[in-house]
Backbone as numpy.savetxt, mean C-alpha at the origin, in Angstrom:
# Nx Ny Nz CAx CAy CAz Cx Cy Cz
-13.31 -13.92 20.84 -14.14 -12.73 20.84 -13.28 -11.49 20.84
-13.76 -10.45 20.27 -13.02 -9.20 20.25 -13.37 -8.36 21.46
-12.62 -7.32 21.67 -12.91 -6.34 22.69 -13.08 -5.01 21.99
-14.18 -4.28 22.27 -14.43 -3.07 21.53 -15.15 -2.05 22.39
-15.16 -0.82 21.91 -15.87 0.25 22.59 -16.24 1.32 21.61
-17.34 2.03 21.89 -17.64 3.24 21.14 -16.63 4.31 21.55
-16.37 5.25 20.64 -15.44 6.33 20.92 -16.25 7.55 21.34
-16.03 8.03 22.53 -16.75 9.20 23.02 -16.02 10.47 22.64
-16.79 11.48 22.24 -16.19 12.72 21.76 -15.36 13.42 22.82
-15.71 13.23 24.09 -14.97 13.94 25.13 -13.64 13.29 25.46
-13.42 12.08 24.97 -12.21 11.34 25.32 -11.19 11.49 24.21
-10.23 12.39 24.37 -9.34 12.74 23.28 -8.01 12.00 23.32
-7.61 11.49 24.45 -6.27 10.94 24.55 -6.23 9.51 24.03
-5.24 9.23 23.17 -5.15 7.89 22.59 -5.03 6.82 23.66
-4.24 7.09 24.69 -4.04 6.08 25.73 -5.36 5.72 26.39
-6.26 6.69 26.57 -7.55 6.41 27.17 -8.47 5.66 26.21
-8.35 5.97 24.92 -9.22 5.33 23.95 -8.95 3.83 23.86
-7.73 3.41 24.24 -7.42 1.99 24.18 -7.85 1.25 25.44
-8.36 1.98 26.46 -8.92 1.32 27.63 -10.39 1.04 27.34
-10.64 -0.13 26.81 -11.96 -0.38 26.24 -12.71 -1.44 27.03
-14.00 -1.46 26.88 -14.83 -2.44 27.58 -15.31 -3.49 26.60
-15.47 -4.72 27.02 -15.93 -5.77 26.10 -17.39 -5.63 25.74
-17.71 -5.93 24.50 -19.11 -6.00 24.07 -19.71 -7.33 24.55
-21.00 -7.37 24.66 -21.64 -8.59 25.12 -21.59 -9.69 24.08
-21.60 -9.31 22.81 -21.60 -10.32 21.76 -21.13 -9.70 20.46
-20.98 -10.57 19.46 -20.60 -10.11 18.12 -21.80 -10.15 17.19
-23.00 -10.06 17.73 -24.17 -10.08 16.86 -24.15 -8.87 15.93
-24.58 -9.08 14.72 -24.61 -7.99 13.75 -26.05 -7.57 13.50
-26.29 -6.38 12.96 -27.65 -5.89 12.78 -28.50 -6.79 11.90
-29.78 -6.71 12.12 -30.72 -7.49 11.32 -31.11 -6.74 10.07
-31.42 -7.47 9.02 -31.96 -6.87 7.81 -33.43 -6.55 8.04
-34.04 -5.86 7.07 -35.45 -5.49 7.20 -36.34 -6.73 7.27
-35.87 -7.84 6.77 -36.66 -9.07 6.82 -36.46 -9.87 8.09
-35.63 -9.35 9.01 -35.42 -10.03 10.28 -34.30 -11.04 10.27
-33.60 -11.20 9.16 -32.49 -12.13 9.07 -31.18 -11.46 9.49
-30.28 -12.28 10.05 -28.99 -11.75 10.45 -28.19 -11.34 9.22
-27.67 -10.13 9.24 -26.83 -9.68 8.14 -25.41 -10.14 8.42
-24.94 -11.13 7.69 -23.61 -11.69 7.90 -22.61 -11.01 6.97
-21.41 -10.72 7.48 -20.38 -10.13 6.61 -20.03 -11.07 5.46
-19.79 -10.50 4.30 -19.43 -11.28 3.12 -18.35 -10.54 2.34
-17.27 -11.24 2.06 -16.17 -10.61 1.34 -16.60 -10.30 -0.10
-16.40 -9.04 -0.51 -16.78 -8.63 -1.86 -15.65 -8.89 -2.85
-14.42 -8.62 -2.45 -13.26 -8.90 -3.28 -12.05 -9.04 -2.39
-11.04 -9.75 -2.87 -9.84 -10.00 -2.10 -8.72 -9.08 -2.57
-8.37 -8.10 -1.73 -7.31 -7.17 -2.06 -6.75 -6.56 -0.78
-5.46 -6.25 -0.76 -4.89 -5.49 0.33 -4.35 -4.15 -0.17
-4.77 -3.74 -1.37 -4.40 -2.45 -1.93 -5.25 -1.35 -1.30
-4.59 -0.37 -0.68 -5.34 0.74 -0.07 -6.17 1.46 -1.11
-5.64 1.62 -2.30 -6.37 2.30 -3.36 -7.67 1.56 -3.69
-7.60 0.23 -3.81 -8.78 -0.55 -4.14 -9.79 -0.54 -3.00
-9.30 -0.55 -1.75 -10.21 -0.51 -0.60 -10.95 0.83 -0.57
-10.24 1.91 -0.78 -10.88 3.23 -0.78 -11.86 3.35 -1.94
-11.49 2.79 -3.07 -12.39 2.84 -4.23 -13.66 2.01 -3.97
-13.52 0.89 -3.29 -14.68 0.09 -2.91 -15.60 0.91 -2.00
-14.99 1.61 -1.03 -15.78 2.45 -0.12 -16.55 3.52 -0.89
-15.88 4.13 -1.86 -16.53 5.17 -2.65 -17.70 4.60 -3.46
-17.48 3.46 -4.10 -18.53 2.85 -4.91 -19.72 2.41 -4.05
-19.44 1.88 -2.86 -20.52 1.46 -1.97 -21.35 2.67 -1.53
-20.67 3.76 -1.23 -21.38 4.99 -0.85 -22.24 5.50 -2.00
-21.67 5.49 -3.20 -22.43 5.96 -4.37 -23.64 5.08 -4.66
-23.56 3.81 -4.23 -24.68 2.88 -4.43 -25.74 3.04 -3.35
-25.51 3.95 -2.40 -26.52 4.23 -1.39 -26.32 3.56 -0.05
-25.17 2.88 0.15 -24.91 2.21 1.41 -24.09 3.10 2.35
-24.28 2.92 3.64 -23.39 3.53 4.62 -22.11 2.70 4.68
-20.98 3.35 4.97 -19.69 2.67 4.88 -18.85 2.97 6.12
-18.15 1.95 6.61 -17.18 2.12 7.69 -15.78 1.82 7.14
-14.82 2.66 7.50 -13.43 2.45 7.13 -12.69 1.95 8.37
-12.13 0.76 8.27 -11.43 0.13 9.40 -9.93 0.23 9.15
-9.19 0.74 10.13 -7.76 1.00 9.95 -6.96 0.39 11.09
-5.89 -0.30 10.75 -4.98 -0.86 11.75 -4.16 0.28 12.35
-4.38 0.58 13.65 -3.76 1.75 14.26 -2.77 1.41 15.37
-2.70 0.14 15.75 -1.72 -0.26 16.76 -1.34 -1.71 16.55
-0.06 -2.01 16.72 0.45 -3.38 16.61 1.20 -3.70 17.90
0.83 -4.82 18.53 1.51 -5.28 19.73 2.18 -6.60 19.40
3.49 -6.59 19.35 4.22 -7.78 18.93 4.26 -7.87 17.42
3.96 -9.05 16.88 4.00 -9.23 15.43 2.68 -8.92 14.77
2.74 -8.71 13.45 1.53 -8.46 12.66 1.82 -8.80 11.22
0.82 -9.35 10.56 0.99 -9.70 9.15 0.69 -8.53 8.23
0.19 -7.41 8.77 -0.09 -6.21 7.97 0.56 -5.01 8.64
0.87 -3.97 7.86 1.50 -2.79 8.43 0.49 -1.83 9.02
0.96 -0.92 9.86 0.11 0.15 10.34 -0.53 0.86 9.15
-1.79 1.23 9.30 -2.49 1.92 8.23 -3.22 1.01 7.28
-3.08 -0.32 7.44 -3.81 -1.25 6.57 -5.31 -1.04 6.76
-6.07 -1.19 5.68 -7.49 -0.84 5.69 -8.40 -2.02 5.36
-9.63 -1.91 5.89 -10.79 -2.63 5.39 -11.89 -1.60 5.18
-12.78 -1.87 4.24 -13.98 -1.05 4.07 -15.17 -1.99 4.17
-16.17 -1.58 4.96 -17.34 -2.42 5.19 -18.59 -1.61 4.86
-19.41 -2.14 3.97 -20.67 -1.47 3.59 -21.80 -2.00 4.45
-22.85 -1.19 4.58 -23.97 -1.54 5.47 -24.76 -2.75 4.98
-24.52 -3.20 3.74 -25.18 -4.42 3.28 -24.39 -5.67 3.66
-23.26 -5.49 4.38 -22.46 -6.61 4.85 -21.25 -6.94 3.99
-21.16 -6.37 2.80 -20.01 -6.65 1.95 -18.79 -5.84 2.41
-17.63 -6.47 2.30 -16.41 -5.81 2.74 -15.23 -6.23 1.88
-14.16 -5.48 1.99 -12.91 -5.85 1.33 -11.75 -5.31 2.14
-10.55 -5.81 1.87 -9.35 -5.36 2.55 -8.93 -6.31 3.65
-7.74 -6.05 4.21 -7.17 -6.89 5.26 -6.49 -6.03 6.32
-6.70 -6.38 7.58 -5.95 -5.77 8.67 -5.14 -6.83 9.42
-5.28 -8.08 9.01 -4.48 -9.18 9.55 -4.26 -10.16 8.41
-3.95 -11.40 8.75 -3.66 -12.38 7.71 -4.88 -13.06 7.13
-6.08 -12.57 7.46 -7.30 -13.16 6.95 -8.09 -13.89 8.01
-7.53 -14.02 9.23 -8.18 -14.79 10.29 -9.18 -13.97 11.10
-9.13 -12.64 11.00 -9.98 -11.81 11.85 -10.90 -10.88 11.07
-10.79 -10.88 9.76 -11.50 -9.88 8.96 -13.02 -9.97 9.10
-13.56 -11.19 9.17 -15.00 -11.33 9.31 -15.47 -10.76 10.65
-14.66 -10.95 11.71 -15.01 -10.40 13.02 -14.96 -8.88 13.00
-13.95 -8.32 12.34 -13.86 -6.86 12.22 -15.05 -6.33 11.43
-15.42 -7.01 10.36 -16.58 -6.58 9.56 -17.85 -6.62 10.39
-18.00 -7.64 11.26 -19.17 -7.71 12.13 -19.19 -6.53 13.10
-18.03 -6.19 13.64 -17.93 -5.03 14.53 -18.27 -3.75 13.77
-17.83 -3.66 12.53 -18.13 -2.47 11.73 -19.63 -2.33 11.50
-20.31 -3.45 11.27 -21.76 -3.41 11.08 -22.45 -2.96 12.37
-21.94 -3.40 13.52 -22.49 -2.92 14.79 -22.27 -1.42 14.93
-21.08 -0.95 14.55 -20.80 0.48 14.65 -21.72 1.28 13.74
-21.96 0.77 12.55 -22.87 1.45 11.63 -24.28 1.51 12.21
-24.68 0.45 12.92 -26.01 0.44 13.53 -26.10 1.40 14.71
-24.98 1.52 15.46 -24.98 2.39 16.65 -24.77 3.86 16.29
-24.12 4.09 15.15 -23.84 5.46 14.74 -22.60 6.06 15.36
-21.74 5.22 16.00 -20.54 5.71 16.67 -19.31 4.94 16.21
-18.18 5.66 16.10 -16.90 5.01 15.84 -16.54 4.12 17.03
-15.61 3.20 16.80 -15.14 2.35 17.89 -13.75 1.81 17.59
-13.08 1.36 18.65 -11.84 0.61 18.52 -12.13 -0.86 18.78
-11.38 -1.73 18.13 -11.49 -3.17 18.36 -10.09 -3.71 18.63
-9.93 -4.44 19.74 -8.67 -5.07 20.09 -8.76 -6.57 19.86
-7.73 -7.15 19.27 -7.69 -8.59 19.04 -6.31 -9.11 19.44
-6.27 -10.38 19.87 -5.00 -11.02 20.19 -4.41 -10.50 21.48
-3.09 -10.36 21.50 -2.38 -9.93 22.69 -2.89 -8.57 23.17
-3.15 -8.47 24.46 -3.65 -7.23 25.02 -5.15 -7.21 25.17
-5.84 -8.16 24.57 -7.30 -8.26 24.72 -7.61 -9.34 25.74
-8.62 -9.17 26.60 -8.93 -10.19 27.60 -9.60 -11.43 27.01
-9.96 -11.37 25.74 -10.62 -12.51 25.10 -9.68 -13.15 24.08
-9.50 -14.44 24.14 -8.51 -15.10 23.30 -9.12 -16.19 22.42
-10.42 -16.13 22.16 -10.99 -17.09 21.24 -10.68 -16.72 19.80
-10.17 -15.50 19.54 -9.60 -15.13 18.25 -8.12 -14.87 18.50
-7.29 -15.82 18.11 -5.85 -15.73 18.34 -5.15 -15.47 17.02
-4.30 -14.45 17.00 -3.56 -14.15 15.77 -2.43 -15.15 15.61
-2.23 -15.70 14.40 -1.18 -16.68 14.17 0.21 -16.14 14.50
0.42 -14.84 14.34 1.73 -14.26 14.61 1.99 -14.12 16.10
0.95 -14.35 16.93 1.13 -14.28 18.37 1.05 -12.89 18.94
0.85 -11.89 18.11 0.79 -10.51 18.58 -0.62 -10.06 18.81
-0.81 -8.75 18.84 -2.12 -8.18 19.00 -2.25 -6.93 18.16
-3.46 -6.58 17.81 -3.70 -5.40 16.99 -4.89 -4.62 17.53
-4.89 -3.33 17.23 -6.05 -2.48 17.49 -6.49 -1.89 16.16
-7.78 -1.99 15.89 -8.36 -1.49 14.65 -9.36 -0.39 14.98
-9.20 0.76 14.36 -10.16 1.85 14.50 -11.23 1.72 13.43
-12.48 1.75 13.83 -13.60 1.69 12.90 -14.24 3.07 12.84
-14.13 3.70 11.69 -14.65 5.06 11.51 -15.81 5.03 10.53
-16.93 5.63 10.91 -18.08 5.72 10.02 -17.88 6.91 9.09
-17.87 6.64 7.80 -17.61 7.70 6.82 -18.85 8.58 6.69
-18.79 9.74 7.29 -19.93 10.66 7.27 -19.92 11.57 6.06
-18.75 11.75 5.47 -18.65 12.47 4.20 -17.48 11.86 3.43
-17.56 11.84 2.11 -16.61 11.07 1.28 -15.53 11.93 0.64
-15.56 13.23 0.86 -14.59 14.09 0.19 -13.14 13.70 0.50
-12.78 13.41 1.77 -11.40 13.00 2.02 -10.99 11.76 1.23
-11.91 10.80 1.12 -11.62 9.57 0.38 -11.43 9.87 -1.11
-12.34 10.67 -1.66 -12.24 10.99 -3.09 -10.97 11.79 -3.38
-10.54 12.64 -2.44 -9.31 13.41 -2.64 -8.09 12.49 -2.70
-8.05 11.50 -1.83 -6.93 10.56 -1.84 -6.93 9.77 -3.14
-8.10 9.29 -3.56 -8.19 8.53 -4.81 -7.69 9.37 -5.98
-8.10 10.63 -6.04 -7.67 11.51 -7.12 -6.15 11.71 -7.10
-5.59 11.89 -5.92 -4.14 12.07 -5.82 -3.39 10.84 -6.32
-3.82 9.67 -5.90 -3.14 8.45 -6.30 -3.28 8.20 -7.79
-4.44 8.54 -8.35 -4.61 8.39 -9.80 -3.64 9.29 -10.56
-3.34 10.45 -9.98 -2.42 11.40 -10.61 -1.00 11.28 -10.08
-0.72 10.16 -9.41 0.63 9.82 -8.94 1.19 10.89 -8.00
0.34 11.27 -7.05 0.77 12.19 -6.00 0.55 11.54 -4.64
1.41 11.87 -3.69 1.24 11.39 -2.33 0.01 12.03 -1.69
-0.53 11.36 -0.69 -1.68 11.90 0.02 -1.72 11.31 1.42
-2.61 11.86 2.24 -2.75 11.35 3.60 -4.17 11.54 4.11
-4.55 10.71 5.08 -5.80 10.87 5.81 -5.47 11.07 7.28
-6.15 12.03 7.89 -5.92 12.37 9.29 -7.17 12.00 10.08
-7.04 11.03 10.98 -8.18 10.56 11.76 -8.06 11.03 13.20
-9.05 11.77 13.67 -9.12 12.25 15.04 -10.23 11.50 15.75
-9.90 10.42 16.47 -10.96 9.60 17.07 -11.76 10.35 18.12
-11.14 11.29 18.83 -11.89 12.04 19.84 -13.02 12.84 19.25
-12.90 13.22 17.98 -13.95 13.98 17.28 -14.67 13.14 16.24
-14.28 11.87 16.11 -14.83 10.98 15.10 -14.77 11.66 13.72
-13.60 12.24 13.43 -13.45 13.05 12.22 -12.31 12.53 11.36
-12.53 12.51 10.06 -11.51 12.11 9.09 -11.33 13.25 8.10
-10.07 13.69 7.89 -9.80 14.79 6.97 -8.67 14.42 6.03
-8.56 15.18 4.97 -7.57 14.93 3.92 -6.30 15.72 4.19
-5.17 15.08 3.93 -3.88 15.76 3.96 -3.25 15.66 2.59
-2.81 16.78 2.04 -2.32 16.78 0.66 -1.07 15.94 0.49
-0.33 15.72 1.59 0.85 14.87 1.51 0.99 14.11 2.81
1.11 12.82 2.69 1.24 12.01 3.88 2.64 12.08 4.48
2.73 11.90 5.78 4.02 11.76 6.44 4.18 10.27 6.74
4.90 9.94 7.78 5.02 8.53 8.17 3.71 8.09 8.80
3.22 6.93 8.39 1.98 6.41 8.96 2.14 6.12 10.44
1.21 6.63 11.25 1.26 6.39 12.69 0.60 7.53 13.45
0.72 7.46 14.76 0.09 8.47 15.61 0.93 9.73 15.69
0.27 10.87 15.53 0.87 12.18 15.78 -0.01 12.84 16.84
0.36 12.66 18.10 -0.49 13.14 19.18 -1.79 12.36 19.21
-2.90 13.07 19.13 -4.22 12.43 19.16 -4.75 12.10 17.78
-3.92 12.26 16.76 -4.35 12.04 15.38 -3.59 10.86 14.77
-4.33 9.97 14.11 -3.67 8.89 13.38 -3.56 9.29 11.92
-2.33 9.29 11.42 -2.05 9.68 10.04 -1.81 8.43 9.20
-2.54 8.30 8.12 -2.30 7.24 7.14 -1.73 7.87 5.88
-0.54 7.43 5.51 0.13 7.98 4.34 -0.04 7.06 3.15
-0.24 7.65 1.98 -0.46 6.87 0.75 0.55 7.29 -0.30
1.08 6.30 -0.99 1.98 6.55 -2.12 1.37 5.95 -3.38
1.67 6.54 -4.54 1.19 5.94 -5.79 1.71 4.52 -5.96
1.04 3.75 -6.80 1.50 2.39 -7.06 2.88 2.41 -7.68
3.60 1.32 -7.47 4.91 1.18 -8.12 4.68 1.09 -9.63
5.46 1.89 -10.35 5.43 1.84 -11.81 6.81 1.40 -12.29
6.84 0.43 -13.15 8.09 -0.12 -13.66 8.28 0.28 -15.11
9.38 0.96 -15.37 9.74 1.29 -16.74 10.77 0.27 -17.21
10.40 -0.50 -18.22 11.27 -1.53 -18.78 11.80 -1.08 -20.13
13.09 -1.11 -20.27 13.72 -0.72 -21.53 14.31 -1.94 -22.22
13.87 -2.20 -23.45 14.40 -3.32 -24.20 13.35 -3.97 -25.08
13.78 -4.87 -25.92 12.88 -5.62 -26.80 13.24 -7.09 -26.73
13.45 -7.58 -25.53 13.97 -8.92 -25.33 12.93 -9.82 -24.68
13.23 -11.11 -24.67 12.39 -12.07 -23.97 12.38 -11.74 -22.47
13.50 -11.25 -21.96 13.58 -10.88 -20.55 12.55 -9.79 -20.22
12.36 -8.85 -21.13 11.37 -7.79 -20.92 9.96 -8.38 -20.88
9.69 -9.31 -21.79 8.37 -9.94 -21.84 8.07 -10.67 -20.53
9.04 -11.42 -20.02 8.84 -12.15 -18.77 8.72 -11.20 -17.58
9.56 -10.17 -17.54 9.53 -9.20 -16.44 8.19 -8.46 -16.41
7.63 -8.20 -17.58 6.32 -7.54 -17.65 5.25 -8.40 -17.00
5.25 -9.68 -17.29 4.25 -10.59 -16.72 4.37 -10.66 -15.20
5.61 -10.77 -14.70 5.81 -10.88 -13.25 5.44 -9.57 -12.56
5.81 -8.45 -13.18 5.51 -7.14 -12.59 4.00 -6.92 -12.49
3.28 -7.26 -13.54 1.82 -7.08 -13.51 1.18 -8.01 -12.49
1.72 -9.23 -12.35 1.20 -10.14 -11.33 1.43 -9.59 -9.93
2.49 -8.80 -9.76 2.79 -8.18 -8.47 1.99 -6.90 -8.24
1.18 -6.51 -9.21 0.36 -5.32 -9.07 1.04 -4.03 -9.49
2.15 -4.12 -10.20 2.87 -2.94 -10.65 2.35 -2.47 -12.01
2.34 -1.17 -12.21 2.09 -0.64 -13.53 3.37 -0.79 -14.36
3.23 -0.95 -15.65 4.39 -1.19 -16.52 4.38 -0.24 -17.71
5.52 0.36 -17.98 5.73 1.15 -19.19 6.86 0.48 -19.97
6.61 0.20 -21.24 7.63 -0.42 -22.08 8.26 0.63 -22.98
9.58 0.63 -23.03 10.31 1.59 -23.85 11.33 0.81 -24.67
11.10 0.73 -25.97 11.94 -0.12 -26.80 13.23 0.56 -27.21
13.14 1.79 -27.67 14.34 2.49 -28.13 14.04 3.98 -28.18
15.06 4.77 -28.37 14.90 6.23 -28.37 13.99 6.68 -29.49
12.95 7.43 -29.12 12.03 7.95 -30.12 12.51 9.32 -30.59
11.86 9.81 -31.63 12.19 11.14 -32.14 11.92 12.16 -31.05
12.88 13.02 -30.78 12.72 14.03 -29.74 13.26 13.59 -28.39
13.75 12.34 -28.28 14.35 11.88 -27.04 13.36 11.24 -26.09
13.85 10.88 -24.93 13.06 10.18 -23.94 12.26 11.16 -23.08
11.01 10.81 -22.78 10.14 11.65 -21.97 10.43 11.41 -20.49
11.18 12.31 -19.88 11.63 12.13 -18.50 10.47 12.20 -17.52
9.33 12.78 -17.89 8.20 12.90 -16.98 7.56 11.56 -16.66
7.91 10.51 -17.38 7.37 9.18 -17.07 8.06 8.57 -15.86
9.14 9.20 -15.38 9.87 8.70 -14.22 9.62 9.62 -13.04
9.11 9.04 -11.93 8.91 9.80 -10.71 9.48 9.00 -9.53
9.41 9.52 -8.30 10.01 8.81 -7.16 9.39 7.44 -6.86
8.23 7.13 -7.43 7.59 5.84 -7.22 7.76 4.92 -8.43
8.73 5.25 -9.27 9.03 4.47 -10.47 10.34 3.70 -10.29
10.35 2.49 -10.78 11.59 1.69 -10.87 11.96 1.58 -12.34
13.23 1.68 -12.64 13.72 1.60 -14.02 14.59 0.36 -14.16
14.23 -0.51 -15.09 15.01 -1.73 -15.35 15.43 -1.73 -16.81
16.73 -1.68 -17.03 17.29 -1.63 -18.37 17.71 -3.04 -18.76
16.91 -3.66 -19.63 17.18 -5.03 -20.07 17.59 -5.04 -21.53
18.32 -4.02 -21.91 18.86 -3.93 -23.26 20.12 -4.79 -23.37
20.46 -5.12 -24.59 21.74 -5.79 -24.87 22.64 -4.87 -25.68
22.36 -3.57 -25.59 23.10 -2.58 -26.36 23.22 -1.32 -25.50
24.44 -0.95 -25.14 24.65 0.21 -24.27 24.15 1.50 -24.91
24.30 1.62 -26.21 23.89 2.85 -26.88 22.38 3.04 -26.82
21.63 1.94 -26.96 20.17 2.03 -26.92 19.65 2.35 -25.52
20.37 1.92 -24.49 19.88 2.15 -23.13 20.20 3.54 -22.61
21.15 4.25 -23.25 21.63 5.52 -22.71 20.55 6.58 -22.50
19.60 6.79 -23.45 18.59 7.84 -23.21 17.78 7.60 -21.93
17.39 6.35 -21.69 16.61 6.03 -20.49 17.49 6.13 -19.25
18.69 5.61 -19.32 19.59 5.61 -18.18 19.92 7.03 -17.73
20.23 7.90 -18.67 20.55 9.28 -18.30 19.32 10.00 -17.74
18.14 9.72 -18.30 16.92 10.31 -17.77 16.66 9.83 -16.35
16.93 8.54 -16.10 16.72 7.98 -14.77 17.67 8.62 -13.75
18.90 8.86 -14.14 19.86 9.48 -13.22 19.45 10.90 -12.86
18.78 11.57 -13.77 18.32 12.94 -13.51 17.01 12.95 -12.70
16.13 11.98 -12.95 14.79 11.99 -12.37 14.73 11.37 -10.97
15.70 10.57 -10.59 15.80 9.95 -9.27 14.62 9.02 -8.95
14.42 7.97 -9.72 13.45 6.93 -9.33 14.00 6.19 -8.11
13.17 5.37 -7.48 13.66 4.68 -6.28 14.54 3.47 -6.62
14.57 3.08 -7.90 15.39 1.93 -8.29 15.86 2.11 -9.73
17.14 1.82 -9.95 17.70 1.77 -11.31 18.54 0.50 -11.38
18.23 -0.37 -12.34 19.01 -1.58 -12.54 19.31 -1.77 -14.00
20.45 -2.37 -14.29 20.87 -2.55 -15.68 21.45 -3.93 -15.90
21.07 -4.52 -17.02 21.52 -5.85 -17.40 22.98 -5.79 -17.88
23.69 -6.88 -17.66 25.05 -6.95 -18.20 26.06 -7.45 -17.18
27.19 -7.89 -17.68 28.26 -8.39 -16.83 29.03 -7.25 -16.18
29.96 -7.60 -15.32 30.81 -6.59 -14.68 31.60 -5.81 -15.73
32.06 -6.50 -16.78 32.81 -5.82 -17.84 31.91 -4.85 -18.60
30.68 -5.28 -18.86 29.73 -4.39 -19.54 29.46 -3.15 -18.69
29.35 -3.35 -17.39 29.07 -2.21 -16.51 30.26 -1.24 -16.47
31.47 -1.76 -16.56 32.64 -0.87 -16.61 32.56 0.04 -17.82
32.15 -0.50 -18.96 31.98 0.32 -20.17 30.87 1.34 -19.97
29.78 0.91 -19.31 28.65 1.81 -19.04 29.10 2.98 -18.16
29.84 2.66 -17.12 30.34 3.70 -16.20 31.22 4.69 -16.93
32.10 4.18 -17.79 33.00 5.07 -18.52 32.23 6.02 -19.43
31.22 5.51 -20.11 30.39 6.36 -20.98 29.69 7.44 -20.18
29.15 7.07 -19.02 28.43 8.03 -18.20 29.36 9.11 -17.66
30.56 8.72 -17.28 31.53 9.72 -16.82 31.89 10.69 -17.93
32.05 10.16 -19.12 32.38 11.02 -20.27 31.25 12.00 -20.57
30.02 11.63 -20.19 28.87 12.51 -20.42 28.59 13.42 -19.24
29.47 13.40 -18.25 29.39 14.36 -17.15 28.67 13.90 -15.91
28.33 12.62 -15.81 27.63 12.13 -14.62 28.62 11.82 -13.50
28.26 12.15 -12.29 29.14 11.97 -11.14 29.18 10.50 -10.72
30.25 10.15 -9.98 30.36 8.79 -9.47 29.24 8.49 -8.48
28.80 9.50 -7.76 27.70 9.31 -6.81 26.42 8.91 -7.55
26.12 9.61 -8.63 24.92 9.28 -9.42 25.04 7.90 -10.05
26.20 7.62 -10.61 26.42 6.32 -11.26 26.32 5.19 -10.25
26.71 5.47 -9.01 26.67 4.45 -7.96 25.27 3.99 -7.61
24.24 4.72 -8.05 22.85 4.32 -7.79 22.39 3.20 -8.71
23.17 2.89 -9.73 22.78 1.85 -10.69 23.10 0.48 -10.12
22.09 -0.40 -10.06 22.30 -1.78 -9.63 22.70 -2.59 -10.85
23.97 -3.01 -10.88 24.46 -3.78 -12.02 25.55 -4.74 -11.52
25.42 -6.01 -11.83 24.34 -6.64 -12.59 23.00 -6.53 -11.86
21.94 -6.47 -12.62 20.61 -6.27 -12.08 20.11 -7.53 -11.38
19.23 -7.34 -10.40 18.56 -8.47 -9.78 18.96 -8.72 -8.35
18.17 -9.56 -7.68 18.37 -9.85 -6.27 19.32 -11.01 -6.03
19.30 -11.97 -6.92 20.12 -13.15 -6.66 20.94 -13.55 -7.87
22.23 -13.71 -7.64 23.17 -14.31 -8.57 22.97 -14.05 -10.05
23.61 -14.87 -10.83 23.44 -14.81 -12.28 22.23 -15.63 -12.68
21.31 -15.00 -13.39 20.13 -15.69 -13.89 20.25 -15.76 -15.41
20.39 -16.94 -15.94 20.65 -17.07 -17.38 19.40 -17.40 -18.18
18.29 -17.64 -17.52 17.03 -17.83 -18.26 16.09 -16.68 -17.93
15.18 -16.39 -18.86 14.34 -15.20 -18.75 13.42 -15.23 -17.53
12.88 -16.41 -17.19 11.98 -16.50 -16.05 12.70 -16.18 -14.74
13.87 -16.77 -14.56 14.63 -16.52 -13.32 15.06 -15.06 -13.23
15.46 -14.49 -14.35 15.87 -13.09 -14.34 14.69 -12.19 -13.98
13.52 -12.49 -14.53 12.34 -11.68 -14.22 12.02 -11.72 -12.73
12.06 -12.91 -12.14 11.82 -13.03 -10.70 12.87 -12.28 -9.90
14.11 -12.39 -10.33 15.21 -11.72 -9.64 15.06 -10.20 -9.67
14.68 -9.67 -10.83 14.54 -8.21 -10.99 13.36 -7.69 -10.17
12.19 -8.34 -10.27 11.01 -7.85 -9.56 11.18 -8.01 -8.05
11.82 -9.09 -7.62 12.09 -9.26 -6.19 13.03 -8.17 -5.68
14.02 -7.82 -6.47 14.96 -6.76 -6.09 14.24 -5.42 -5.97
13.36 -5.15 -6.92 12.58 -3.90 -6.89 11.67 -3.87 -5.67
11.01 -5.00 -5.37 10.12 -5.06 -4.21 10.90 -4.84 -2.91
12.08 -5.43 -2.81 12.89 -5.26 -1.60 13.33 -3.81 -1.45
13.71 -3.19 -2.55 14.14 -1.80 -2.52 12.98 -0.88 -2.14
11.81 -1.15 -2.68 10.63 -0.37 -2.35 10.30 -0.48 -0.87
10.32 -1.70 -0.36 10.00 -1.91 1.05 10.99 -1.17 1.94
12.26 -1.22 1.57 13.29 -0.53 2.34 13.07 0.97 2.35
12.66 1.52 1.19 12.47 2.97 1.08 11.27 3.46 1.88
10.30 2.56 2.15 9.09 2.96 2.88 9.18 2.68 4.37
10.23 1.97 4.80 10.37 1.62 6.21 11.08 2.73 6.96
10.46 3.28 8.01 11.11 4.35 8.77 12.43 3.89 9.36
13.40 4.81 9.38 14.71 4.49 9.95 14.62 4.47 11.47
């Protein structure tokens, strides 16, 4: 069983909000026909963008919606702070705040909150007096359930992410208020406010016309990354605006001259990852060319060459896995607070 409480407007301190009382049961509201409304997963995703979009669509369809956010982790957790679920008043939900073992219980709590008209916190696992829901990681989590009273903050975040801009949501549980922040900071508590930071999806720019590019495209799309393919220099040069801080650049060319327009653009644009195919000898030639073109050793040092996370991969499938795994590891490192 979970432990939960309504959030009272007069109680502003986070430490007090976590001192919660147990509910008598996990019963969910009844439908107009008198039947129990049971939570039902609408789609399986842990993408914040998709969860927020589900919330928006449910609201537009005439349903009330609760946004559930992971706001505290005690010990281990299979999801990061700021992970979301969205629950509609018809019982449909999406998103994850744990490994899948507690989502139905959280959705049931969200339906109760929608019926009561008040936000609430829900504690599960370690730190909760009830242990009939045990997290496999052995830790504990606290989830804030906020009733979306207006959708403008959600739509603003969706618009920012569509246009590849950072965004944030600021949740003040003492006021049961959610507001938009034009740029997110680190996800977590800032005083009495929980900040959720959002970054655009990873976009992978692949340069080349090889089998390796074809395989890397398939793996990248399976990982949920957007993909831009760039075969060779077009008339007028390379469009540097396609590279932003949430872009990874993978040069899978077999010709140094063909890769140069993209490589030089990447060094100027500062994506979070730059990798290039080729042996150590090939990279020495690449470095020499870049120095001759005026690039500093510091800038050149950002190039991962040979590309990939593990060893030499001589077949296209292994190379694709190596490259995408390397990009994922680099992305995770860049998002983890020091």
